[in-house]
mmCIF file of N, CA and C in Angstrom:
data_model
loop_
_atom_site.group_PDB
_atom_site.id
_atom_site.type_symbol
_atom_site.label_atom_id
_atom_site.label_comp_id
_atom_site.label_asym_id
_atom_site.label_seq_id
_atom_site.Cartn_x
_atom_site.Cartn_y
_atom_site.Cartn_z
ATOM 1 N N MET A 1295 8.767 -40.354 -36.646
ATOM 2 C CA MET A 1295 10.000 -39.868 -36.085
ATOM 3 C C MET A 1295 10.717 -40.980 -35.306
ATOM 4 N N ASN A 1296 9.972 -41.756 -34.528
ATOM 5 C CA ASN A 1296 10.599 -42.853 -33.784
ATOM 6 C C ASN A 1296 11.258 -43.849 -34.726
ATOM 7 N N LYS A 1297 10.613 -44.069 -35.881
ATOM 8 C CA LYS A 1297 11.161 -45.018 -36.851
ATOM 9 C C LYS A 1297 12.515 -44.537 -37.368
ATOM 10 N N ASP A 1298 12.613 -43.244 -37.670
ATOM 11 C CA ASP A 1298 13.879 -42.679 -38.152
ATOM 12 C C ASP A 1298 14.976 -42.789 -37.098
ATOM 13 N N ILE A 1299 14.625 -42.495 -35.862
ATOM 14 C CA ILE A 1299 15.598 -42.597 -34.765
ATOM 15 C C ILE A 1299 16.048 -44.042 -34.607
ATOM 16 N N ALA A 1300 15.092 -44.962 -34.649
ATOM 17 C CA ALA A 1300 15.412 -46.384 -34.502
ATOM 18 C C ALA A 1300 16.358 -46.850 -35.603
ATOM 19 N N GLN A 1301 16.099 -46.437 -36.831
ATOM 20 C CA GLN A 1301 16.966 -46.835 -37.939
ATOM 21 C C GLN A 1301 18.364 -46.244 -37.791
ATOM 22 N N THR A 1302 18.444 -44.996 -37.376
ATOM 23 C CA THR A 1302 19.740 -44.337 -37.209
ATOM 24 C C THR A 1302 20.606 -45.064 -36.192
ATOM 25 N N PHE A 1303 19.993 -45.473 -35.077
ATOM 26 C CA PHE A 1303 20.750 -46.106 -33.996
ATOM 27 C C PHE A 1303 20.683 -47.630 -34.026
ATOM 28 N N GLN A 1304 20.008 -48.162 -35.044
ATOM 29 C CA GLN A 1304 19.862 -49.608 -35.218
ATOM 30 C C GLN A 1304 19.287 -50.277 -33.967
ATOM 31 N N ILE A 1305 18.179 -49.694 -33.493
ATOM 32 C CA ILE A 1305 17.433 -50.246 -32.369
ATOM 33 C C ILE A 1305 15.967 -50.306 -32.785
ATOM 34 N N SER A 1306 15.137 -50.934 -31.979
ATOM 35 C CA SER A 1306 13.724 -51.044 -32.332
ATOM 36 C C SER A 1306 12.967 -49.758 -31.997
ATOM 37 N N GLU A 1307 11.842 -49.577 -32.666
ATOM 38 C CA GLU A 1307 10.985 -48.428 -32.362
ATOM 39 C C GLU A 1307 10.500 -48.503 -30.921
ATOM 40 N N TYR A 1308 10.252 -49.712 -30.436
ATOM 41 C CA TYR A 1308 9.829 -49.890 -29.048
ATOM 42 C C TYR A 1308 10.885 -49.334 -28.095
ATOM 43 N N THR A 1309 12.160 -49.588 -28.380
ATOM 44 C CA THR A 1309 13.245 -49.104 -27.526
ATOM 45 C C THR A 1309 13.272 -47.579 -27.520
ATOM 46 N N VAL A 1310 13.083 -46.967 -28.674
ATOM 47 C CA VAL A 1310 13.036 -45.502 -28.756
ATOM 48 C C VAL A 1310 11.889 -44.983 -27.901
ATOM 49 N N LYS A 1311 10.705 -45.569 -28.071
ATOM 50 C CA LYS A 1311 9.536 -45.139 -27.311
ATOM 51 C C LYS A 1311 9.768 -45.307 -25.815
ATOM 52 N N HIS A 1312 10.371 -46.422 -25.434
ATOM 53 C CA HIS A 1312 10.648 -46.682 -24.017
ATOM 54 C C HIS A 1312 11.574 -45.610 -23.441
ATOM 55 N N HIS A 1313 12.653 -45.307 -24.145
ATOM 56 C CA HIS A 1313 13.599 -44.300 -23.657
ATOM 57 C C HIS A 1313 12.941 -42.922 -23.565
ATOM 58 N N LEU A 1314 12.146 -42.566 -24.569
ATOM 59 C CA LEU A 1314 11.454 -41.278 -24.526
ATOM 60 C C LEU A 1314 10.496 -41.203 -23.341
ATOM 61 N N THR A 1315 9.768 -42.276 -23.096
ATOM 62 C CA THR A 1315 8.836 -42.311 -21.969
ATOM 63 C C THR A 1315 9.568 -42.109 -20.654
ATOM 64 N N ARG A 1316 10.707 -42.756 -20.496
ATOM 65 C CA ARG A 1316 11.506 -42.601 -19.269
ATOM 66 C C ARG A 1316 12.010 -41.166 -19.123
ATOM 67 N N ILE A 1317 12.450 -40.572 -20.220
ATOM 68 C CA ILE A 1317 12.913 -39.178 -20.186
ATOM 69 C C ILE A 1317 11.757 -38.255 -19.804
ATOM 70 N N TYR A 1318 10.595 -38.450 -20.436
ATOM 71 C CA TYR A 1318 9.425 -37.632 -20.118
ATOM 72 C C TYR A 1318 9.089 -37.736 -18.634
ATOM 73 N N ASP A 1319 9.074 -38.953 -18.108
ATOM 74 C CA ASP A 1319 8.744 -39.168 -16.698
ATOM 75 C C ASP A 1319 9.729 -38.451 -15.778
ATOM 76 N N LYS A 1320 11.008 -38.584 -16.062
ATOM 77 C CA LYS A 1320 12.033 -37.970 -15.206
ATOM 78 C C LYS A 1320 11.967 -36.447 -15.224
ATOM 79 N N LEU A 1321 11.585 -35.876 -16.362
ATOM 80 C CA LEU A 1321 11.554 -34.421 -16.483
ATOM 81 C C LEU A 1321 10.172 -33.827 -16.215
ATOM 82 N N GLY A 1322 9.177 -34.684 -16.056
ATOM 83 C CA GLY A 1322 7.829 -34.211 -15.772
ATOM 84 C C GLY A 1322 7.138 -33.583 -16.968
ATOM 85 N N VAL A 1323 7.418 -34.110 -18.158
ATOM 86 C CA VAL A 1323 6.772 -33.631 -19.380
ATOM 87 C C VAL A 1323 5.980 -34.774 -20.001
ATOM 88 N N ASN A 1324 5.125 -34.423 -20.974
ATOM 89 C CA ASN A 1324 4.241 -35.429 -21.569
ATOM 90 C C ASN A 1324 4.493 -35.727 -23.037
ATOM 91 N N ASN A 1325 5.267 -34.873 -23.714
ATOM 92 C CA ASN A 1325 5.471 -35.073 -25.143
ATOM 93 C C ASN A 1325 6.701 -34.307 -25.615
ATOM 94 N N ARG A 1326 6.998 -34.425 -26.915
ATOM 95 C CA ARG A 1326 8.194 -33.780 -27.475
ATOM 96 C C ARG A 1326 8.133 -32.258 -27.392
ATOM 97 N N VAL A 1327 6.943 -31.700 -27.548
ATOM 98 C CA VAL A 1327 6.807 -30.244 -27.472
ATOM 99 C C VAL A 1327 7.158 -29.761 -26.070
ATOM 100 N N GLU A 1328 6.606 -30.421 -25.059
ATOM 101 C CA GLU A 1328 6.923 -30.051 -23.682
ATOM 102 C C GLU A 1328 8.401 -30.286 -23.386
ATOM 103 N N LEU A 1329 8.971 -31.333 -23.958
ATOM 104 C CA LEU A 1329 10.398 -31.604 -23.780
ATOM 105 C C LEU A 1329 11.233 -30.475 -24.379
ATOM 106 N N ALA A 1330 10.859 -30.010 -25.561
ATOM 107 C CA ALA A 1330 11.572 -28.897 -26.195
ATOM 108 C C ALA A 1330 11.451 -27.628 -25.359
ATOM 109 N N MET A 1331 10.262 -27.362 -24.838
ATOM 110 C CA MET A 1331 10.075 -26.181 -23.996
ATOM 111 C C MET A 1331 10.890 -26.289 -22.711
ATOM 112 N N PHE A 1332 10.957 -27.476 -22.131
ATOM 113 C CA PHE A 1332 11.777 -27.705 -20.941
ATOM 114 C C PHE A 1332 13.231 -27.372 -21.257
ATOM 115 N N ALA A 1333 13.704 -27.855 -22.386
ATOM 116 C CA ALA A 1333 15.098 -27.618 -22.776
ATOM 117 C C ALA A 1333 15.368 -26.129 -22.975
ATOM 118 N N ILE A 1334 14.446 -25.424 -23.608
ATOM 119 C CA ILE A 1334 14.608 -23.980 -23.809
ATOM 120 C C ILE A 1334 14.591 -23.252 -22.470
ATOM 121 N N ASN A 1335 13.626 -23.584 -21.625
ATOM 122 C CA ASN A 1335 13.482 -22.906 -20.332
ATOM 123 C C ASN A 1335 14.654 -23.151 -19.396
ATOM 124 N N HIS A 1336 15.361 -24.242 -19.602
ATOM 125 C CA HIS A 1336 16.515 -24.564 -18.753
ATOM 126 C C HIS A 1336 17.841 -24.289 -19.466
ATOM 127 N N ASP A 1337 17.771 -23.467 -20.508
ATOM 128 C CA ASP A 1337 18.962 -23.056 -21.269
ATOM 129 C C ASP A 1337 19.783 -24.234 -21.792
ATOM 130 N N LEU A 1338 19.103 -25.312 -22.150
ATOM 131 C CA LEU A 1338 19.783 -26.466 -22.733
ATOM 132 C C LEU A 1338 19.924 -26.305 -24.241
ATOM 133 N N ILE A 1339 19.007 -25.537 -24.835
ATOM 134 C CA ILE A 1339 19.087 -25.181 -26.251
ATOM 135 C C ILE A 1339 18.640 -23.735 -26.388
ATOM 136 N N LYS A 1340 19.052 -23.091 -27.449
ATOM 137 C CA LYS A 1340 18.645 -21.710 -27.690
ATOM 138 C C LYS A 1340 17.453 -21.681 -28.628
ATOM 139 N N GLN A 1341 16.605 -20.698 -28.438
ATOM 140 C CA GLN A 1341 15.491 -20.495 -29.347
ATOM 141 C C GLN A 1341 16.024 -19.972 -30.671
ATOM 142 N N LEU A 1342 15.336 -20.279 -31.746
ATOM 143 C CA LEU A 1342 15.755 -19.819 -33.067
ATOM 144 C C LEU A 1342 15.835 -18.297 -33.134
ATOM 145 N N ALA A 1343 14.974 -17.612 -32.417
ATOM 146 C CA ALA A 1343 14.966 -16.151 -32.434
ATOM 147 C C ALA A 1343 16.246 -15.566 -31.843
ATOM 148 N N ASP A 1344 16.961 -16.330 -31.034
ATOM 149 C CA ASP A 1344 18.191 -15.855 -30.411
ATOM 150 C C ASP A 1344 19.378 -15.889 -31.361
ATOM 151 N N LYS A 1345 19.248 -16.573 -32.490
ATOM 152 C CA LYS A 1345 20.364 -16.693 -33.429
ATOM 153 C C LYS A 1345 20.484 -15.427 -34.265
ATOM 154 N N PRO A 1346 21.714 -15.004 -34.557
ATOM 155 C CA PRO A 1346 21.913 -13.789 -35.369
ATOM 156 C C PRO A 1346 21.482 -13.976 -36.809
#
């Protein structure tokens, strides 16, 4: 996944990993799953079940 993001934004995989690590630290999460749950719990994204 980091490789795809890096290619899309024309940056290195290391840069993607670095930014994700900083985001995780600031939000107090450890991985993408926890990040997604944080976003759902803070109404930043809607759960699929909420869609009509």
